[in-house]
Amino acid sequence: MPIKLSDEFTYKKIIKFTLPAILMQVIVAIYGTIDGLFLSNYTDEDQFAAVNIAWPVIRIILSILGEIIIKPIFVLMGAKDNILRHAVINGRISFIGVTANILQNTFQCFTVTAGKPKIGFIIMLCAGITNVVSDYILIYKLNKGNVGSAVSGCFAQFVGGFLPLIYFSFKNSTDLYLGKTKFKIKPILKACFNGISELISYLSISFVNILYNYRLLKISGSDGVNAHGIISFFSLSFISIFLGFANGSIPIISYRYGAKNIKGIKSVLKKSLIIVTITSVIIFLLTEGFSSLLTRIFINEDNNLYKITLLAIRIYSISFALMGFNIYGSAFFTGLSNSILSAIISCCRSLLFEIIMIYTLPELFGLNGIWMAPSVAEGITLIITLIIFFFSNKKYNYF
């Protein structure tokens, strides 16, 4: 039986309702990880480092503009010789899929709103399978390296972006489909303003990764970039769990806030925080316990990069115990239509404090300071999140 937003949400219903959003986020992250697995095992280190430098930039710059300034940006980041050449090639191919990538992310929200999260999940699964099969053929069988990785990503984005476009272009089993309408700027601006925190969160992932790569190239060269790339590949899957849960829970909070159901908001908040706590502890323990295995998936033990990456994972994993609360806190205030508080939390955790830590901690702790940056930033943000919750309770009465 389908879950309705008006239902009383138990733990089971919260998990069931948000699960498709979580799975969609994780699948997108996993097929990025598959790229990393193939590249790290079947190409040289320069190509792997080049992809790690190229991909964050690709997410920020749109296709046409990117074609013009992509090479100067990579040069500015410190890329040289083979790394620069591979990064430019990867970037220019990947820009082809930017439009499809935008559609893919947009329609993830459409499928949830239409009450068809399973369709969104199936589409993302198809995109993921497309990426894995393409990687296997292009990177492993045809030995196309980072060119194959970029082409595979484009194929997956076309599947993830254009399949839902076709579905929503016609009347379907839901009440939501694309059609002609009058242009109204007010609701568009309101929606954009309320989504500022999510915009900051996603943009900052790319921007901060650019800074990480820049600092790592200066401190430890390509080994540092490769270590961070490996961490990014699997950590994105863990972060996606929190992002999926947070984004999937926004409609639950919004519905109760609109209905002035304070009791319902209290109940959902309490249950959600318990779910986030348990998930955070599990992810942290798994990462610490299986750090050697996670590293060996990408690198042989006799490689110097193995030691660097293993230590980096063990330091970095502390952030997994903290970030879930901040991500959910930002989404919670989005659900309450308080875009300012939501944006403050999002900006603090994913942009402001992390940038400060990237530039200050390495001066004190060297390379290890880079790996400490996310955890310290999340810890400071958690304090701010708790303060915001405490003082905002007077207005919303959710405790």
mmCIF file of C-alpha atoms in Angstrom:
data_model
loop_
_atom_site.group_PDB
_atom_site.id
_atom_site.type_symbol
_atom_site.label_atom_id
_atom_site.label_comp_id
_atom_site.label_asym_id
_atom_site.label_seq_id
_atom_site.Cartn_x
_atom_site.Cartn_y
_atom_site.Cartn_z
ATOM 1 C CA MET A 1 0.000 0.000 0.000
ATOM 2 C CA PRO A 2 1.459 3.397 -1.003
ATOM 3 C CA ILE A 3 2.566 5.706 1.806
ATOM 4 C CA LYS A 4 0.743 9.036 1.898
ATOM 5 C CA LEU A 5 2.235 12.202 3.378
ATOM 6 C CA SER A 6 -0.825 12.471 5.603
ATOM 7 C CA ASP A 7 -0.049 9.096 7.226
ATOM 8 C CA GLU A 8 1.340 8.748 10.735
ATOM 9 C CA PHE A 9 5.037 8.078 10.098
ATOM 10 C CA THR A 10 6.596 5.250 12.095
ATOM 11 C CA TYR A 11 10.298 4.378 11.877
ATOM 12 C CA LYS A 12 9.442 1.811 9.222
ATOM 13 C CA LYS A 13 7.446 4.282 7.135
ATOM 14 C CA ILE A 14 10.135 6.984 7.342
ATOM 15 C CA ILE A 15 12.767 4.527 6.117
ATOM 16 C CA LYS A 16 10.466 3.107 3.441
ATOM 17 C CA PHE A 17 9.491 6.589 2.196
ATOM 18 C CA THR A 18 13.072 7.902 2.045
ATOM 19 C CA LEU A 19 14.688 4.668 0.803
ATOM 20 C CA PRO A 20 14.160 5.334 -2.943
ATOM 21 C CA ALA A 21 15.767 8.785 -2.580
ATOM 22 C CA ILE A 22 18.682 7.202 -0.692
ATOM 23 C CA LEU A 23 19.126 4.485 -3.302
ATOM 24 C CA MET A 24 19.016 6.994 -6.167
ATOM 25 C CA GLN A 25 21.755 9.062 -4.521
ATOM 26 C CA VAL A 26 23.853 6.001 -3.717
ATOM 27 C CA ILE A 27 23.567 4.540 -7.223
ATOM 28 C CA VAL A 28 24.805 7.796 -8.752
ATOM 29 C CA ALA A 29 27.709 7.731 -6.288
ATOM 30 C CA ILE A 30 28.440 4.052 -6.921
ATOM 31 C CA TYR A 31 28.762 4.353 -10.656
ATOM 32 C CA GLY A 32 31.276 7.117 -9.995
ATOM 33 C CA THR A 33 33.096 4.669 -7.724
ATOM 34 C CA ILE A 34 33.075 2.057 -10.496
ATOM 35 C CA ASP A 35 34.942 4.566 -12.659
ATOM 36 C CA GLY A 36 37.513 4.850 -9.887
ATOM 37 C CA LEU A 37 37.890 1.088 -9.567
ATOM 38 C CA PHE A 38 38.535 0.595 -13.265
ATOM 39 C CA LEU A 39 40.825 3.615 -13.552
ATOM 40 C CA SER A 40 42.908 2.803 -10.473
ATOM 41 C CA ASN A 41 43.376 -0.837 -11.489
ATOM 42 C CA TYR A 42 43.664 -0.650 -15.284
ATOM 43 C CA THR A 43 45.322 2.720 -16.028
ATOM 44 C CA ASP A 44 48.368 4.593 -14.760
ATOM 45 C CA GLU A 45 48.377 6.957 -11.769
ATOM 46 C CA ASP A 46 48.546 10.090 -13.936
ATOM 47 C CA GLN A 47 45.231 9.271 -15.616
ATOM 48 C CA PHE A 48 43.583 8.519 -12.271
ATOM 49 C CA ALA A 49 44.855 11.797 -10.814
ATOM 50 C CA ALA A 50 43.691 13.642 -13.943
ATOM 51 C CA VAL A 51 40.111 12.432 -13.501
ATOM 52 C CA ASN A 52 40.131 13.492 -9.844
ATOM 53 C CA ILE A 53 41.221 16.979 -10.898
ATOM 54 C CA ALA A 54 38.844 17.217 -13.861
ATOM 55 C CA TRP A 55 35.538 16.067 -12.389
ATOM 56 C CA PRO A 56 34.959 18.744 -9.714
ATOM 57 C CA VAL A 57 35.562 21.476 -12.285
ATOM 58 C CA ILE A 58 33.125 19.862 -14.707
ATOM 59 C CA ARG A 59 30.281 20.125 -12.208
ATOM 60 C CA ILE A 60 30.688 23.877 -11.888
ATOM 61 C CA ILE A 61 31.314 25.091 -15.423
ATOM 62 C CA LEU A 62 28.674 24.555 -18.101
ATOM 63 C CA SER A 63 29.514 23.104 -21.477
ATOM 64 C CA ILE A 64 30.244 26.081 -23.727
ATOM 65 C CA LEU A 65 32.022 28.168 -21.111
ATOM 66 C CA GLY A 66 33.946 25.108 -20.009
ATOM 67 C CA GLU A 67 35.310 24.453 -23.478
ATOM 68 C CA ILE A 68 36.872 27.927 -23.460
ATOM 69 C CA ILE A 69 38.420 28.094 -20.005
ATOM 70 C CA ILE A 70 38.876 24.458 -18.967
ATOM 71 C CA LYS A 71 42.613 24.253 -19.724
ATOM 72 C CA PRO A 72 43.564 27.522 -17.957
ATOM 73 C CA ILE A 73 41.680 26.352 -14.846
ATOM 74 C CA PHE A 74 43.552 23.047 -14.735
ATOM 75 C CA VAL A 75 46.849 24.902 -15.189
ATOM 76 C CA LEU A 76 45.883 27.243 -12.355
ATOM 77 C CA MET A 77 45.251 24.189 -10.159
ATOM 78 C CA GLY A 78 48.807 23.013 -10.802
ATOM 79 C CA ALA A 79 48.199 20.258 -13.365
ATOM 80 C CA LYS A 80 51.166 19.650 -15.678
ATOM 81 C CA ASP A 81 52.325 17.391 -18.490
ATOM 82 C CA ASN A 82 50.390 14.082 -18.682
ATOM 83 C CA ILE A 83 47.995 14.972 -15.869
ATOM 84 C CA LEU A 84 47.054 18.211 -17.661
ATOM 85 C CA ARG A 85 46.619 16.471 -21.009
ATOM 86 C CA HIS A 86 44.435 13.685 -19.590
ATOM 87 C CA ALA A 87 42.381 16.122 -17.482
ATOM 88 C CA VAL A 88 41.566 18.354 -20.473
ATOM 89 C CA ILE A 89 40.526 15.357 -22.584
ATOM 90 C CA ASN A 90 38.362 13.960 -19.774
ATOM 91 C CA GLY A 91 36.795 17.347 -19.097
ATOM 92 C CA ARG A 92 35.901 18.151 -22.695
ATOM 93 C CA ILE A 93 34.228 14.791 -23.223
ATOM 94 C CA SER A 94 32.381 14.972 -19.903
ATOM 95 C CA PHE A 95 30.953 18.403 -20.734
ATOM 96 C CA ILE A 96 28.854 16.729 -23.429
ATOM 97 C CA GLY A 97 26.772 15.117 -20.681
ATOM 98 C CA VAL A 98 26.173 18.261 -18.600
ATOM 99 C CA THR A 99 22.627 18.859 -19.905
ATOM 100 C CA ALA A 100 21.654 15.232 -19.313
ATOM 101 C CA ASN A 101 23.170 15.412 -15.828
ATOM 102 C CA ILE A 102 21.028 18.455 -14.994
ATOM 103 C CA LEU A 103 17.902 16.628 -16.219
ATOM 104 C CA GLN A 104 18.888 13.532 -14.224
ATOM 105 C CA ASN A 105 19.110 15.457 -10.952
ATOM 106 C CA THR A 106 15.939 17.452 -11.661
ATOM 107 C CA PHE A 107 13.806 14.405 -12.387
ATOM 108 C CA GLN A 108 14.945 12.684 -9.182
ATOM 109 C CA CYS A 109 12.786 15.253 -7.370
ATOM 110 C CA PHE A 110 9.952 14.853 -9.900
ATOM 111 C CA THR A 111 9.615 11.115 -9.327
ATOM 112 C CA VAL A 112 9.405 11.553 -5.538
ATOM 113 C CA THR A 113 6.884 14.402 -5.842
ATOM 114 C CA ALA A 114 4.797 12.329 -8.264
ATOM 115 C CA GLY A 115 4.657 9.537 -5.699
ATOM 116 C CA LYS A 116 6.703 7.247 -7.954
ATOM 117 C CA PRO A 117 10.097 7.000 -6.235
ATOM 118 C CA LYS A 118 10.463 3.421 -7.477
ATOM 119 C CA ILE A 119 10.460 4.665 -11.073
ATOM 120 C CA GLY A 120 13.239 7.089 -10.183
ATOM 121 C CA PHE A 121 15.162 4.253 -8.559
ATOM 122 C CA ILE A 122 14.756 1.984 -11.607
ATOM 123 C CA ILE A 123 15.957 4.769 -13.927
ATOM 124 C CA MET A 124 19.016 5.414 -11.746
ATOM 125 C CA LEU A 125 19.669 1.670 -11.629
ATOM 126 C CA CYS A 126 19.580 1.538 -15.441
ATOM 127 C CA ALA A 127 21.982 4.489 -15.566
ATOM 128 C CA GLY A 128 24.294 2.751 -13.097
ATOM 129 C CA ILE A 129 24.279 -0.500 -15.060
ATOM 130 C CA THR A 130 24.983 1.465 -18.248
ATOM 131 C CA ASN A 131 28.001 3.056 -16.584
ATOM 132 C CA VAL A 132 29.381 -0.234 -15.250
ATOM 133 C CA VAL A 133 29.001 -2.056 -18.581
ATOM 134 C CA SER A 134 30.495 0.885 -20.499
ATOM 135 C CA ASP A 135 33.438 1.079 -18.078
ATOM 136 C CA TYR A 136 34.091 -2.638 -18.478
ATOM 137 C CA ILE A 137 34.073 -2.440 -22.268
ATOM 138 C CA LEU A 138 35.860 0.887 -22.766
ATOM 139 C CA ILE A 139 38.408 0.849 -19.922
ATOM 140 C CA TYR A 140 39.099 -2.853 -19.353
ATOM 141 C CA LYS A 141 38.501 -4.418 -22.777
ATOM 142 C CA LEU A 142 39.385 -1.555 -25.147
ATOM 143 C CA ASN A 143 41.973 0.105 -22.862
ATOM 144 C CA LYS A 144 40.593 3.628 -23.425
ATOM 145 C CA GLY A 145 41.612 4.899 -19.970
ATOM 146 C CA ASN A 146 40.164 8.176 -18.757
ATOM 147 C CA VAL A 147 38.584 8.785 -22.197
ATOM 148 C CA GLY A 148 36.550 5.632 -21.642
ATOM 149 C CA SER A 149 35.627 6.830 -18.159
ATOM 150 C CA ALA A 150 34.317 10.145 -19.516
ATOM 151 C CA VAL A 151 32.347 8.491 -22.332
ATOM 152 C CA SER A 152 30.840 5.968 -19.886
ATOM 153 C CA GLY A 153 29.729 8.804 -17.632
ATOM 154 C CA CYS A 154 28.027 10.534 -20.564
ATOM 155 C CA PHE A 155 26.203 7.338 -21.560
ATOM 156 C CA ALA A 156 24.915 6.905 -17.995
ATOM 157 C CA GLN A 157 23.779 10.531 -17.761
ATOM 158 C CA PHE A 158 21.896 10.259 -21.052
ATOM 159 C CA VAL A 159 20.004 7.249 -19.688
ATOM 160 C CA GLY A 160 19.356 8.925 -16.316
ATOM 161 C CA GLY A 161 18.335 12.247 -17.871
ATOM 162 C CA PHE A 162 16.334 11.410 -20.971
ATOM 163 C CA LEU A 163 14.336 8.356 -19.802
ATOM 164 C CA PRO A 164 12.413 10.379 -17.164
ATOM 165 C CA LEU A 165 12.073 13.241 -19.669
ATOM 166 C CA ILE A 166 10.228 10.867 -21.997
ATOM 167 C CA TYR A 167 8.100 9.539 -19.108
ATOM 168 C CA PHE A 168 6.977 12.977 -17.907
ATOM 169 C CA SER A 169 6.470 14.334 -21.434
ATOM 170 C CA PHE A 170 3.197 12.419 -21.685
ATOM 171 C CA LYS A 171 0.219 11.833 -19.412
ATOM 172 C CA ASN A 172 1.024 8.948 -17.107
ATOM 173 C CA SER A 173 -0.304 7.147 -14.046
ATOM 174 C CA THR A 174 0.473 10.198 -11.886
ATOM 175 C CA ASP A 175 -0.936 13.733 -11.877
ATOM 176 C CA LEU A 176 2.468 15.148 -12.789
ATOM 177 C CA TYR A 177 3.551 15.611 -16.389
ATOM 178 C CA LEU A 178 5.109 18.296 -18.567
ATOM 179 C CA GLY A 179 2.808 20.670 -20.414
ATOM 180 C CA LYS A 180 2.314 24.229 -21.575
ATOM 181 C CA THR A 181 1.991 26.850 -18.852
ATOM 182 C CA LYS A 182 2.244 30.575 -18.350
ATOM 183 C CA PHE A 183 5.591 31.908 -17.227
ATOM 184 C CA LYS A 184 5.317 32.932 -13.562
ATOM 185 C CA ILE A 185 8.461 34.295 -11.989
ATOM 186 C CA LYS A 186 7.303 34.472 -8.344
ATOM 187 C CA PRO A 187 6.928 30.720 -7.609
ATOM 188 C CA ILE A 188 10.164 30.032 -9.502
ATOM 189 C CA LEU A 189 12.088 32.559 -7.412
ATOM 190 C CA LYS A 190 10.521 31.229 -4.210
ATOM 191 C CA ALA A 191 11.509 27.662 -5.076
ATOM 192 C CA CYS A 192 15.038 28.760 -6.026
ATOM 193 C CA PHE A 193 15.463 30.755 -2.820
ATOM 194 C CA ASN A 194 14.224 27.867 -0.679
ATOM 195 C CA GLY A 195 16.686 25.554 -2.404
ATOM 196 C CA ILE A 196 19.729 27.756 -1.832
ATOM 197 C CA SER A 197 21.095 25.445 0.870
ATOM 198 C CA GLU A 198 20.980 22.434 -1.456
ATOM 199 C CA LEU A 199 22.636 24.525 -4.184
ATOM 200 C CA ILE A 200 25.417 25.496 -1.776
ATOM 201 C CA SER A 201 25.841 21.896 -0.672
ATOM 202 C CA TYR A 202 26.231 20.465 -4.172
ATOM 203 C CA LEU A 203 28.328 23.309 -5.594
ATOM 204 C CA SER A 204 30.622 23.293 -2.594
ATOM 205 C CA ILE A 205 31.429 19.601 -3.097
ATOM 206 C CA SER A 206 33.031 20.483 -6.416
ATOM 207 C CA PHE A 207 34.576 23.768 -5.315
ATOM 208 C CA VAL A 208 36.084 22.308 -2.141
ATOM 209 C CA ASN A 209 37.424 19.324 -4.087
ATOM 210 C CA ILE A 210 39.203 21.758 -6.389
ATOM 211 C CA LEU A 211 40.863 23.341 -3.337
ATOM 212 C CA TYR A 212 41.779 19.915 -1.948
ATOM 213 C CA ASN A 213 43.441 18.937 -5.212
ATOM 214 C CA TYR A 214 45.261 22.263 -5.442
ATOM 215 C CA ARG A 215 46.624 21.979 -1.893
ATOM 216 C CA LEU A 216 47.487 18.300 -2.279
ATOM 217 C CA LEU A 217 49.435 18.905 -5.481
ATOM 218 C CA LYS A 218 51.485 21.487 -3.591
ATOM 219 C CA ILE A 219 51.998 19.339 -0.469
ATOM 220 C CA SER A 220 52.441 15.789 -1.776
ATOM 221 C CA GLY A 221 52.041 15.747 -5.559
ATOM 222 C CA SER A 222 49.963 13.185 -7.446
ATOM 223 C CA ASP A 223 50.031 10.674 -4.547
ATOM 224 C CA GLY A 224 48.010 13.060 -2.401
ATOM 225 C CA VAL A 225 45.540 13.715 -5.225
ATOM 226 C CA ASN A 226 45.135 9.984 -5.828
ATOM 227 C CA ALA A 227 44.598 9.283 -2.113
ATOM 228 C CA HIS A 228 41.946 11.987 -1.925
ATOM 229 C CA GLY A 229 40.366 10.682 -5.122
ATOM 230 C CA ILE A 230 40.052 7.206 -3.614
ATOM 231 C CA ILE A 231 38.500 8.623 -0.438
ATOM 232 C CA SER A 232 36.111 10.732 -2.506
ATOM 233 C CA PHE A 233 34.938 7.759 -4.555
ATOM 234 C CA PHE A 234 33.711 5.671 -1.620
ATOM 235 C CA SER A 235 32.928 8.514 0.820
ATOM 236 C CA LEU A 236 30.489 9.960 -1.709
ATOM 237 C CA SER A 237 28.459 6.759 -1.331
ATOM 238 C CA PHE A 238 28.251 7.284 2.442
ATOM 239 C CA ILE A 239 27.452 10.986 2.095
ATOM 240 C CA SER A 240 24.755 10.047 -0.429
ATOM 241 C CA ILE A 241 22.997 7.994 2.245
ATOM 242 C CA PHE A 242 22.656 11.088 4.428
ATOM 243 C CA LEU A 243 21.752 13.349 1.491
ATOM 244 C CA GLY A 244 19.167 10.877 0.217
ATOM 245 C CA PHE A 245 17.571 10.494 3.633
ATOM 246 C CA ALA A 246 17.573 14.253 4.247
ATOM 247 C CA ASN A 247 16.149 15.153 0.838
ATOM 248 C CA GLY A 248 13.618 12.335 1.015
ATOM 249 C CA SER A 249 12.370 13.563 4.395
ATOM 250 C CA ILE A 250 11.817 17.188 3.290
ATOM 251 C CA PRO A 251 8.292 16.500 1.899
ATOM 252 C CA ILE A 252 7.320 14.833 5.195
ATOM 253 C CA ILE A 253 8.327 17.913 7.200
ATOM 254 C CA SER A 254 6.902 20.367 4.645
ATOM 255 C CA TYR A 255 3.506 18.666 4.631
ATOM 256 C CA ARG A 256 3.221 18.796 8.418
ATOM 257 C CA TYR A 257 4.461 22.375 8.578
ATOM 258 C CA GLY A 258 1.890 23.437 5.992
ATOM 259 C CA ALA A 259 -0.832 21.609 7.912
ATOM 260 C CA LYS A 260 0.370 23.209 11.198
ATOM 261 C CA ASN A 261 0.796 19.702 12.604
ATOM 262 C CA ILE A 262 3.354 20.492 15.342
ATOM 263 C CA LYS A 263 2.926 17.096 16.972
ATOM 264 C CA GLY A 264 3.692 15.408 13.653
ATOM 265 C CA ILE A 265 6.844 17.511 13.167
ATOM 266 C CA LYS A 266 8.067 16.592 16.666
ATOM 267 C CA SER A 267 7.480 12.903 16.025
ATOM 268 C CA VAL A 268 9.232 12.854 12.637
ATOM 269 C CA LEU A 269 12.166 14.930 13.936
ATOM 270 C CA LYS A 270 12.743 12.649 16.920
ATOM 271 C CA LYS A 271 12.584 9.469 14.837
ATOM 272 C CA SER A 272 14.763 10.944 12.082
ATOM 273 C CA LEU A 273 17.495 12.007 14.528
ATOM 274 C CA ILE A 274 17.580 8.503 15.998
ATOM 275 C CA ILE A 275 17.865 7.015 12.495
ATOM 276 C CA VAL A 276 20.676 9.460 11.628
ATOM 277 C CA THR A 277 22.512 8.639 14.879
ATOM 278 C CA ILE A 278 22.415 4.883 14.309
ATOM 279 C CA THR A 279 23.414 5.263 10.651
ATOM 280 C CA SER A 280 26.314 7.590 11.533
ATOM 281 C CA VAL A 281 27.739 5.172 14.105
ATOM 282 C CA ILE A 282 27.429 2.199 11.736
ATOM 283 C CA ILE A 283 29.133 4.002 8.831
ATOM 284 C CA PHE A 284 31.946 5.253 11.071
ATOM 285 C CA LEU A 285 32.609 1.805 12.556
ATOM 286 C CA LEU A 286 32.466 0.094 9.154
ATOM 287 C CA THR A 287 34.886 2.600 7.622
ATOM 288 C CA GLU A 288 37.353 2.261 10.505
ATOM 289 C CA GLY A 289 37.023 -1.513 10.631
ATOM 290 C CA PHE A 290 37.338 -2.104 6.899
ATOM 291 C CA SER A 291 39.742 0.725 6.020
ATOM 292 C CA SER A 292 42.406 -1.762 4.859
ATOM 293 C CA LEU A 293 39.926 -3.563 2.611
ATOM 294 C CA LEU A 294 38.633 -0.298 1.144
ATOM 295 C CA THR A 295 42.197 0.735 0.337
ATOM 296 C CA ARG A 296 43.162 -2.632 -1.173
ATOM 297 C CA ILE A 297 40.224 -2.439 -3.570
ATOM 298 C CA PHE A 298 41.998 0.451 -5.281
ATOM 299 C CA ILE A 299 45.716 -0.080 -4.523
ATOM 300 C CA ASN A 300 48.179 -2.918 -3.939
ATOM 301 C CA GLU A 301 49.686 -3.121 -0.446
ATOM 302 C CA ASP A 302 53.255 -2.832 -1.737
ATOM 303 C CA ASN A 303 52.524 0.627 -3.159
ATOM 304 C CA ASN A 304 53.563 3.701 -1.143
ATOM 305 C CA LEU A 305 50.197 5.220 -2.013
ATOM 306 C CA TYR A 306 48.570 2.420 0.023
ATOM 307 C CA LYS A 307 50.071 3.676 3.307
ATOM 308 C CA ILE A 308 49.099 7.285 2.577
ATOM 309 C CA THR A 309 45.521 6.339 1.657
ATOM 310 C CA LEU A 310 45.031 3.956 4.594
ATOM 311 C CA LEU A 311 45.985 6.619 7.144
ATOM 312 C CA ALA A 312 43.912 9.205 5.281
ATOM 313 C CA ILE A 313 40.785 7.026 5.425
ATOM 314 C CA ARG A 314 41.166 6.400 9.166
ATOM 315 C CA ILE A 315 41.457 10.130 9.882
ATOM 316 C CA TYR A 316 38.785 11.169 7.379
ATOM 317 C CA SER A 317 36.207 8.641 8.643
ATOM 318 C CA ILE A 318 35.586 10.655 11.834
ATOM 319 C CA SER A 319 33.601 13.091 9.690
ATOM 320 C CA PHE A 320 31.078 10.334 8.896
ATOM 321 C CA ALA A 321 30.049 10.265 12.561
ATOM 322 C CA LEU A 322 29.203 13.991 12.466
ATOM 323 C CA MET A 323 28.015 15.031 9.006
ATOM 324 C CA GLY A 324 24.648 13.247 9.088
ATOM 325 C CA PHE A 325 23.295 15.594 11.758
ATOM 326 C CA ASN A 326 24.358 18.691 9.849
ATOM 327 C CA ILE A 327 22.983 17.455 6.525
ATOM 328 C CA TYR A 328 19.661 16.530 8.113
ATOM 329 C CA GLY A 329 19.541 19.811 10.057
ATOM 330 C CA SER A 330 19.877 21.810 6.847
ATOM 331 C CA ALA A 331 17.175 19.747 5.122
ATOM 332 C CA PHE A 332 14.877 20.045 8.149
ATOM 333 C CA PHE A 333 14.840 23.839 7.935
ATOM 334 C CA THR A 334 14.302 23.616 4.179
ATOM 335 C CA GLY A 335 11.190 21.599 5.018
ATOM 336 C CA LEU A 336 10.123 24.412 7.356
ATOM 337 C CA SER A 337 10.619 26.894 4.468
ATOM 338 C CA ASN A 338 13.400 28.640 6.398
ATOM 339 C CA SER A 339 15.955 28.904 3.630
ATOM 340 C CA ILE A 340 18.211 31.251 5.623
ATOM 341 C CA LEU A 341 18.890 28.849 8.503
ATOM 342 C CA SER A 342 19.149 25.953 6.086
ATOM 343 C CA ALA A 343 21.711 27.845 3.998
ATOM 344 C CA ILE A 344 23.729 28.857 7.083
ATOM 345 C CA ILE A 345 24.149 25.224 8.158
ATOM 346 C CA SER A 346 24.910 24.063 4.632
ATOM 347 C CA CYS A 347 27.404 26.869 4.002
ATOM 348 C CA CYS A 348 29.194 26.264 7.317
ATOM 349 C CA ARG A 349 29.636 22.502 6.886
ATOM 350 C CA SER A 350 30.451 22.252 3.226
ATOM 351 C CA LEU A 351 32.118 25.534 2.396
ATOM 352 C CA LEU A 352 33.190 28.057 5.054
ATOM 353 C CA PHE A 353 34.856 25.961 7.758
ATOM 354 C CA GLU A 354 36.202 23.309 5.412
ATOM 355 C CA ILE A 355 37.986 25.936 3.302
ATOM 356 C CA ILE A 356 39.463 27.485 6.455
ATOM 357 C CA MET A 357 40.655 24.072 7.663
ATOM 358 C CA ILE A 358 42.143 23.139 4.272
ATOM 359 C CA TYR A 359 44.432 26.152 4.504
ATOM 360 C CA THR A 360 45.195 26.187 8.250
ATOM 361 C CA LEU A 361 45.495 22.577 9.440
ATOM 362 C CA PRO A 362 48.247 21.530 6.963
ATOM 363 C CA GLU A 363 50.398 24.332 8.367
ATOM 364 C CA LEU A 364 50.189 22.605 11.764
ATOM 365 C CA PHE A 365 49.961 18.907 10.878
ATOM 366 C CA GLY A 366 51.292 18.641 7.329
ATOM 367 C CA LEU A 367 49.520 16.214 4.991
ATOM 368 C CA ASN A 368 47.472 14.762 7.866
ATOM 369 C CA GLY A 369 45.956 18.210 8.344
ATOM 370 C CA ILE A 370 44.243 17.856 4.964
ATOM 371 C CA TRP A 371 42.585 14.607 6.065
ATOM 372 C CA MET A 372 41.515 16.213 9.372
ATOM 373 C CA ALA A 373 39.807 19.173 7.669
ATOM 374 C CA PRO A 374 36.355 17.586 7.036
ATOM 375 C CA SER A 375 36.029 16.246 10.593
ATOM 376 C CA VAL A 376 36.994 19.543 12.246
ATOM 377 C CA ALA A 377 34.666 21.467 9.913
ATOM 378 C CA GLU A 378 31.758 19.093 10.628
ATOM 379 C CA GLY A 379 32.420 19.297 14.381
ATOM 380 C CA ILE A 380 32.305 23.103 14.441
ATOM 381 C CA THR A 381 29.200 23.093 12.234
ATOM 382 C CA LEU A 382 27.483 20.603 14.545
ATOM 383 C CA ILE A 383 27.855 23.071 17.417
ATOM 384 C CA ILE A 384 26.306 25.799 15.251
ATOM 385 C CA THR A 385 23.499 23.437 14.171
ATOM 386 C CA LEU A 386 22.652 22.657 17.807
ATOM 387 C CA ILE A 387 22.607 26.383 18.645
ATOM 388 C CA ILE A 388 20.273 27.068 15.694
ATOM 389 C CA PHE A 389 17.934 24.257 16.758
ATOM 390 C CA PHE A 390 17.885 25.547 20.333
ATOM 391 C CA PHE A 391 17.012 29.150 19.501
ATOM 392 C CA SER A 392 14.626 28.296 16.636
ATOM 393 C CA ASN A 393 12.543 26.084 18.899
ATOM 394 C CA LYS A 394 10.846 29.220 20.239
ATOM 395 C CA LYS A 395 9.393 29.823 16.785
ATOM 396 C CA TYR A 396 8.627 26.274 15.643
ATOM 397 C CA ASN A 397 8.134 24.428 18.965
ATOM 398 C CA TYR A 398 9.509 21.127 17.623
ATOM 399 C CA PHE A 399 10.992 19.949 20.961
#
